[in-house]
Amino acid sequence: MSKSILGTVLLDARVNTADGIFFGRRKTLLGFRKMREKKTARRPVGEHLTALFDGGKFSEEFAPDLKTDDPLSFPGYDRKLEENRKISEKQQGCVAGVGRINGIPAVGAELSRNFMMGSMGSAEGEKLTIAIEEADRRKLPLIIFSASGGARMQEGMISLMQMAKTSAAVERLREHGGLYISVLTNPTTGGVSASYASLGDITLAEPGALIGFAGPRVIEQTIGEKLPKGFQRSEFQLEHGFVDKIVPKQDQKKEITLILKLHGFKPERNGDGESVQEREDGNRNAGTCEDTVLADTEASEKTAVSGKPEAAGMGESADSAETASLYTEATPKMDEPGKPGAYDRVRLVRDKNRPKITDYIEGIFEEFLELSGDRTGKEDPAILGGIGLLNGKPVTVIGHRKGKNLAENMKCNFGMPEPQGYRKALRLMKEAEKFGRPVVTFIDTPGAYPGKEAEENGQSAAIAENLAAMSALRVPVISIVTGEGNSGGALAIGVGDEIWMLENAVYSVLSPEGFASILWKDASKCREAAEVMRMTAEDLLNQGIADRVIPEPEGGAQRDLPGMCRILRENLETELEKLEEEDRDSLVEQRYRKYREIG
């Protein structure tokens, strides 16, 4: 008898004998026991806040005794609430309080799936609203962790109205300039995802978390189709522009600390000027990632522009005041024999070794946090944006992104943005305005993407909205053309108080090839087109469009990236300091006048 047949016979005997019947019943009883244990096992509420706050400590000051009510006298609801109170040891599903994150005071709240599946009832909505209002009143940053199935059905419309209540509180916090970090955990769905949870200034998500309005089952039943793998997960949300970053649970404290730092929040200090750190064991744990993020902040601010490397090919030492002056004010001589022609410069800035925005960010800013998404349906990698530190001061950085090889260029569409890229840029600029951060943009693009989908999604409207909004931003804006700036696709992030151009950069109404094709019906005349278009840095300076030309070493910026970053950093520090001293109304008026007088 084969082994498989013998196994089948024995199995049948086991089931059909008295012993077999006992075995089946025992298995069923064990299953019920496991279910009961699972049902009665303690499930903590507030685990994310415990992991976030120093020493796991926070003061639960906001309505600590608030208890969920049964407003509709819903059948069985009282019993269900009592069961959840026992297993969570909480009166309802929201925990909120004040604590420190690496010494930085903050308000935190958590809506937990361990109480009634994280559904938002009237008590949870009330407690969240109080926490938001207290963050506003105390001028503290707000961090909310959400895990929810949505509005609580047993409380009917009273539960649904908590969506409006919490959203209104967040909007008031926004208007008053408060920082709100929303962290989406598994799951964040229904009325919670469609209210306060999606309104963060910065939105983080845990890997693989289910995030969306309607659940997958509801969608499949409605449309009669099987959903693709990964639909509505965090990665899907990032790809579609709804979250800024995916952060594993173990890295969230480090990431949130960096966000707070980039928004100007600092650790509390005692009478001796030392940071106040609440540690469970009383130790500083200097080697932890959280401490590393904040360590020696003052020292980094002091050394950010000192100890700079030699600027190879620049002709002066890095510490020379004369060099700084030369690269701040001087205009390069452009009439030497053998100087590059306009099209030679076009070819030079298209060189694959030309520094990209990622190179400049790494070389100029001490810290940088990339933010993603336009919040309307897509993430466009052709626009890179985020917050950086320049000599210890937060700055919003936005620019066109190109790759360093074919695969990277295809991923970011060769630096040609679609409407969602410009909408992302606008979102970040508005956020910069809210928090009083200056904006620095890096321009390097063949132009806006001229595709069918871009037109369907409103390319023209997206560019127009950016032009209008940038003209009225109440923070300083400096735009730097580092490579090729073509058409409205470049200008859409280029309406600044100052327009700077690197010596070999070009800026024009469209590419020389496009110009020659349209006007002369012959793209091969691109060299002649480049000359007549007056597109070089010198041309733009003479026309009163460019405000400053930054010389490059012979052969281009690619010959000395550290030197170029040093010069740009010094220029930015000096000019932003001047612009930030301007009255905001005067700043906007001067910007208007600048463009009003062109032509």
Coordinates of C-alpha atoms in Angstrom, one line a residue, residues 419 422-423 426 454-469 492:
P419 CA 0.2 68.8 -14.1
Y422 CA 3.2 71.6 -10.7
R423 CA 0.3 71.0 -8.3
L426 CA 2.2 74.7 -5.5
A454 CA -1.1 65.9 -19.4
E455 CA -3.6 67.8 -21.5
E456 CA -6.5 65.8 -20.1
N457 CA -5.3 66.6 -16.6
G458 CA -5.1 70.4 -17.2
Q459 CA -1.5 71.2 -18.0
S460 CA -2.2 74.8 -18.9
A461 CA -4.4 75.4 -15.8
A462 CA -1.7 73.9 -13.5
I463 CA 1.0 76.2 -14.9
A464 CA -1.2 79.2 -14.8
E465 CA -2.2 78.6 -11.2
N466 CA 1.5 78.4 -10.2
L467 CA 2.4 81.7 -12.0
A468 CA -0.4 83.5 -10.3
A469 CA 0.3 82.0 -6.8
A492 CA 6.0 77.6 -13.7

